[in-house]
Amino acid sequence: KQWYQRRVAITAGTDFMPKRHMNSIFTSDCSTDEIYTIIKELQNGKASDIPINIIKKVSPIICPILELNFNYLMKQGIFPDKLKIGKISPIYKKEKSTDCDSALIPL
């Protein structure tokens, strides 16, 4: 009966867990194979600063480097500003519209 007297009351089912960080995400480390597969699936001829066929040819060299850098940045909680930038090019829909906003499709 002594163990019963020493028991600590838990008011909620999560009292024993560490505090949550609401502004964080969980990511698992990426692997060289995962990066290589993503590069392999890129479509040739798509717009890029570096031609996709060149990236594919050097992928065995750059994948291990990308893996180390990406995993390090994610562990440090750093997301580079360059990766936050998206290039949006508006294109016109086929049907004519008087409303400018509904006549464009963001890509």
JSON list of C-alpha atoms in Angstrom, two decimals:
[
{"chain": "A", "resi": 1, "resn": "LYS", "atom": "CA", "xyz": [0.00, 0.00, 0.00]},
{"chain": "A", "resi": 2, "resn": "GLN", "atom": "CA", "xyz": [2.97, 2.34, 0.34]},
{"chain": "A", "resi": 3, "resn": "TRP", "atom": "CA", "xyz": [3.38, 2.65, -3.43]},
{"chain": "A", "resi": 4, "resn": "TYR", "atom": "CA", "xyz": [-0.23, 3.79, -3.68]},
{"chain": "A", "resi": 5, "resn": "GLN", "atom": "CA", "xyz": [0.33, 6.62, -1.20]},
{"chain": "A", "resi": 6, "resn": "ARG", "atom": "CA", "xyz": [3.34, 7.94, -3.14]},
{"chain": "A", "resi": 7, "resn": "ARG", "atom": "CA", "xyz": [1.54, 8.00, -6.46]},
{"chain": "A", "resi": 8, "resn": "VAL", "atom": "CA", "xyz": [1.33, 11.42, -8.12]},
{"chain": "A", "resi": 9, "resn": "ALA", "atom": "CA", "xyz": [-2.03, 12.40, -9.55]},
{"chain": "A", "resi": 10, "resn": "ILE", "atom": "CA", "xyz": [-2.07, 13.08, -13.27]},
{"chain": "A", "resi": 11, "resn": "THR", "atom": "CA", "xyz": [-4.82, 15.53, -14.14]},
{"chain": "A", "resi": 12, "resn": "ALA", "atom": "CA", "xyz": [-4.52, 15.24, -17.91]},
{"chain": "A", "resi": 13, "resn": "GLY", "atom": "CA", "xyz": [-3.31, 12.45, -20.14]},
{"chain": "A", "resi": 14, "resn": "THR", "atom": "CA", "xyz": [-0.44, 14.59, -21.41]},
{"chain": "A", "resi": 15, "resn": "ASP", "atom": "CA", "xyz": [0.98, 15.89, -18.10]},
{"chain": "A", "resi": 16, "resn": "PHE", "atom": "CA", "xyz": [3.94, 13.54, -18.31]},
{"chain": "A", "resi": 17, "resn": "MET", "atom": "CA", "xyz": [4.93, 14.76, -21.80]},
{"chain": "A", "resi": 18, "resn": "PRO", "atom": "CA", "xyz": [7.28, 17.68, -22.51]},
{"chain": "A", "resi": 19, "resn": "LYS", "atom": "CA", "xyz": [5.71, 21.01, -23.48]},
{"chain": "A", "resi": 20, "resn": "ARG", "atom": "CA", "xyz": [4.71, 21.34, -27.13]},
{"chain": "A", "resi": 21, "resn": "HIS", "atom": "CA", "xyz": [6.31, 23.85, -29.44]},
{"chain": "A", "resi": 22, "resn": "MET", "atom": "CA", "xyz": [3.45, 25.17, -31.55]},
{"chain": "A", "resi": 23, "resn": "ASN", "atom": "CA", "xyz": [5.72, 26.91, -34.06]},
{"chain": "A", "resi": 24, "resn": "SER", "atom": "CA", "xyz": [7.76, 23.87, -35.01]},
{"chain": "A", "resi": 25, "resn": "ILE", "atom": "CA", "xyz": [7.50, 20.97, -37.41]},
{"chain": "A", "resi": 26, "resn": "PHE", "atom": "CA", "xyz": [9.00, 17.51, -37.39]},
{"chain": "A", "resi": 27, "resn": "THR", "atom": "CA", "xyz": [10.98, 16.36, -40.38]},
{"chain": "A", "resi": 28, "resn": "SER", "atom": "CA", "xyz": [12.98, 13.20, -40.73]},
{"chain": "A", "resi": 29, "resn": "ASP", "atom": "CA", "xyz": [16.42, 13.29, -42.31]},
{"chain": "A", "resi": 30, "resn": "CYS", "atom": "CA", "xyz": [16.48, 12.97, -46.06]},
{"chain": "A", "resi": 31, "resn": "SER", "atom": "CA", "xyz": [18.77, 10.48, -47.73]},
{"chain": "A", "resi": 32, "resn": "THR", "atom": "CA", "xyz": [21.00, 10.64, -50.78]},
{"chain": "A", "resi": 33, "resn": "ASP", "atom": "CA", "xyz": [18.73, 8.10, -52.48]},
{"chain": "A", "resi": 34, "resn": "GLU", "atom": "CA", "xyz": [15.67, 10.25, -51.83]},
{"chain": "A", "resi": 35, "resn": "ILE", "atom": "CA", "xyz": [17.32, 13.33, -53.35]},
{"chain": "A", "resi": 36, "resn": "TYR", "atom": "CA", "xyz": [18.61, 11.30, -56.30]},
{"chain": "A", "resi": 37, "resn": "THR", "atom": "CA", "xyz": [15.08, 9.98, -56.98]},
{"chain": "A", "resi": 38, "resn": "ILE", "atom": "CA", "xyz": [13.62, 13.50, -56.90]},
{"chain": "A", "resi": 39, "resn": "ILE", "atom": "CA", "xyz": [16.28, 14.77, -59.32]},
{"chain": "A", "resi": 40, "resn": "LYS", "atom": "CA", "xyz": [15.79, 11.78, -61.60]},
{"chain": "A", "resi": 41, "resn": "GLU", "atom": "CA", "xyz": [12.05, 12.55, -61.83]},
{"chain": "A", "resi": 42, "resn": "LEU", "atom": "CA", "xyz": [12.58, 16.19, -62.87]},
{"chain": "A", "resi": 43, "resn": "GLN", "atom": "CA", "xyz": [11.39, 16.87, -66.41]},
{"chain": "A", "resi": 44, "resn": "ASN", "atom": "CA", "xyz": [13.99, 17.92, -68.96]},
{"chain": "A", "resi": 45, "resn": "GLY", "atom": "CA", "xyz": [13.31, 21.23, -70.68]},
{"chain": "A", "resi": 46, "resn": "LYS", "atom": "CA", "xyz": [11.55, 22.84, -67.70]},
{"chain": "A", "resi": 47, "resn": "ALA", "atom": "CA", "xyz": [12.61, 26.36, -66.78]},
{"chain": "A", "resi": 48, "resn": "SER", "atom": "CA", "xyz": [15.54, 26.41, -64.38]},
{"chain": "A", "resi": 49, "resn": "ASP", "atom": "CA", "xyz": [18.66, 28.51, -63.76]},
{"chain": "A", "resi": 50, "resn": "ILE", "atom": "CA", "xyz": [20.71, 25.37, -64.38]},
{"chain": "A", "resi": 51, "resn": "PRO", "atom": "CA", "xyz": [19.54, 23.03, -67.18]},
{"chain": "A", "resi": 52, "resn": "ILE", "atom": "CA", "xyz": [17.86, 19.93, -65.72]},
{"chain": "A", "resi": 53, "resn": "ASN", "atom": "CA", "xyz": [19.91, 17.52, -67.86]},
{"chain": "A", "resi": 54, "resn": "ILE", "atom": "CA", "xyz": [23.13, 18.95, -66.31]},
{"chain": "A", "resi": 55, "resn": "ILE", "atom": "CA", "xyz": [21.70, 18.55, -62.80]},
{"chain": "A", "resi": 56, "resn": "LYS", "atom": "CA", "xyz": [20.83, 14.94, -63.61]},
{"chain": "A", "resi": 57, "resn": "LYS", "atom": "CA", "xyz": [24.33, 14.23, -64.90]},
{"chain": "A", "resi": 58, "resn": "VAL", "atom": "CA", "xyz": [26.05, 15.59, -61.80]},
{"chain": "A", "resi": 59, "resn": "SER", "atom": "CA", "xyz": [23.48, 14.21, -59.34]},
{"chain": "A", "resi": 60, "resn": "PRO", "atom": "CA", "xyz": [25.76, 11.37, -58.10]},
{"chain": "A", "resi": 61, "resn": "ILE", "atom": "CA", "xyz": [28.23, 14.07, -57.03]},
{"chain": "A", "resi": 62, "resn": "ILE", "atom": "CA", "xyz": [25.84, 16.67, -55.61]},
{"chain": "A", "resi": 63, "resn": "CYS", "atom": "CA", "xyz": [23.31, 14.40, -53.84]},
{"chain": "A", "resi": 64, "resn": "PRO", "atom": "CA", "xyz": [25.55, 13.57, -50.84]},
{"chain": "A", "resi": 65, "resn": "ILE", "atom": "CA", "xyz": [26.43, 17.28, -50.47]},
{"chain": "A", "resi": 66, "resn": "LEU", "atom": "CA", "xyz": [22.78, 18.31, -50.70]},
{"chain": "A", "resi": 67, "resn": "GLU", "atom": "CA", "xyz": [21.86, 15.66, -48.12]},
{"chain": "A", "resi": 68, "resn": "LEU", "atom": "CA", "xyz": [24.41, 16.92, -45.58]},
{"chain": "A", "resi": 69, "resn": "ASN", "atom": "CA", "xyz": [23.45, 20.57, -46.08]},
{"chain": "A", "resi": 70, "resn": "PHE", "atom": "CA", "xyz": [19.70, 20.03, -46.04]},
{"chain": "A", "resi": 71, "resn": "ASN", "atom": "CA", "xyz": [19.76, 17.83, -42.94]},
{"chain": "A", "resi": 72, "resn": "TYR", "atom": "CA", "xyz": [22.06, 20.28, -41.12]},
{"chain": "A", "resi": 73, "resn": "LEU", "atom": "CA", "xyz": [19.82, 23.25, -41.92]},
{"chain": "A", "resi": 74, "resn": "MET", "atom": "CA", "xyz": [16.68, 21.43, -40.82]},
{"chain": "A", "resi": 75, "resn": "LYS", "atom": "CA", "xyz": [18.29, 20.37, -37.52]},
{"chain": "A", "resi": 76, "resn": "GLN", "atom": "CA", "xyz": [19.34, 23.98, -36.88]},
{"chain": "A", "resi": 77, "resn": "GLY", "atom": "CA", "xyz": [15.83, 25.21, -37.69]},
{"chain": "A", "resi": 78, "resn": "ILE", "atom": "CA", "xyz": [17.06, 27.25, -40.63]},
{"chain": "A", "resi": 79, "resn": "PHE", "atom": "CA", "xyz": [15.04, 27.46, -43.83]},
{"chain": "A", "resi": 80, "resn": "PRO", "atom": "CA", "xyz": [17.02, 29.49, -46.40]},
{"chain": "A", "resi": 81, "resn": "ASP", "atom": "CA", "xyz": [15.26, 32.52, -47.90]},
{"chain": "A", "resi": 82, "resn": "LYS", "atom": "CA", "xyz": [16.17, 31.33, -51.41]},
{"chain": "A", "resi": 83, "resn": "LEU", "atom": "CA", "xyz": [13.99, 28.25, -50.88]},
{"chain": "A", "resi": 84, "resn": "LYS", "atom": "CA", "xyz": [11.05, 30.46, -49.88]},
{"chain": "A", "resi": 85, "resn": "ILE", "atom": "CA", "xyz": [10.96, 32.22, -53.25]},
{"chain": "A", "resi": 86, "resn": "GLY", "atom": "CA", "xyz": [8.56, 31.05, -55.92]},
{"chain": "A", "resi": 87, "resn": "LYS", "atom": "CA", "xyz": [8.43, 32.24, -59.50]},
{"chain": "A", "resi": 88, "resn": "ILE", "atom": "CA", "xyz": [4.83, 32.94, -60.47]},
{"chain": "A", "resi": 89, "resn": "SER", "atom": "CA", "xyz": [4.02, 33.53, -64.13]},
{"chain": "A", "resi": 90, "resn": "PRO", "atom": "CA", "xyz": [0.44, 34.51, -64.94]},
{"chain": "A", "resi": 91, "resn": "ILE", "atom": "CA", "xyz": [-1.09, 32.98, -68.06]},
{"chain": "A", "resi": 92, "resn": "TYR", "atom": "CA", "xyz": [-4.40, 33.84, -69.65]},
{"chain": "A", "resi": 93, "resn": "LYS", "atom": "CA", "xyz": [-7.31, 31.43, -69.62]},
{"chain": "A", "resi": 94, "resn": "LYS", "atom": "CA", "xyz": [-8.67, 30.43, -73.01]},
{"chain": "A", "resi": 95, "resn": "GLU", "atom": "CA", "xyz": [-12.07, 32.08, -72.58]},
{"chain": "A", "resi": 96, "resn": "LYS", "atom": "CA", "xyz": [-12.23, 35.85, -72.62]},
{"chain": "A", "resi": 97, "resn": "SER", "atom": "CA", "xyz": [-13.21, 37.57, -69.41]},
{"chain": "A", "resi": 98, "resn": "THR", "atom": "CA", "xyz": [-13.73, 41.19, -68.45]},
{"chain": "A", "resi": 99, "resn": "ASP", "atom": "CA", "xyz": [-12.53, 40.54, -64.90]},
{"chain": "A", "resi": 100, "resn": "CYS", "atom": "CA", "xyz": [-8.71, 40.64, -64.88]},
{"chain": "A", "resi": 101, "resn": "ASP", "atom": "CA", "xyz": [-8.35, 38.44, -61.76]},
{"chain": "A", "resi": 102, "resn": "SER", "atom": "CA", "xyz": [-10.48, 35.61, -63.13]},
{"chain": "A", "resi": 103, "resn": "ALA", "atom": "CA", "xyz": [-8.77, 35.74, -66.54]},
{"chain": "A", "resi": 104, "resn": "LEU", "atom": "CA", "xyz": [-5.35, 34.76, -65.14]},
{"chain": "A", "resi": 105, "resn": "ILE", "atom": "CA", "xyz": [-4.06, 31.44, -63.85]},
{"chain": "A", "resi": 106, "resn": "PRO", "atom": "CA", "xyz": [-0.99, 31.63, -61.55]},
{"chain": "A", "resi": 107, "resn": "LEU", "atom": "CA", "xyz": [1.73, 29.08, -62.32]}
]
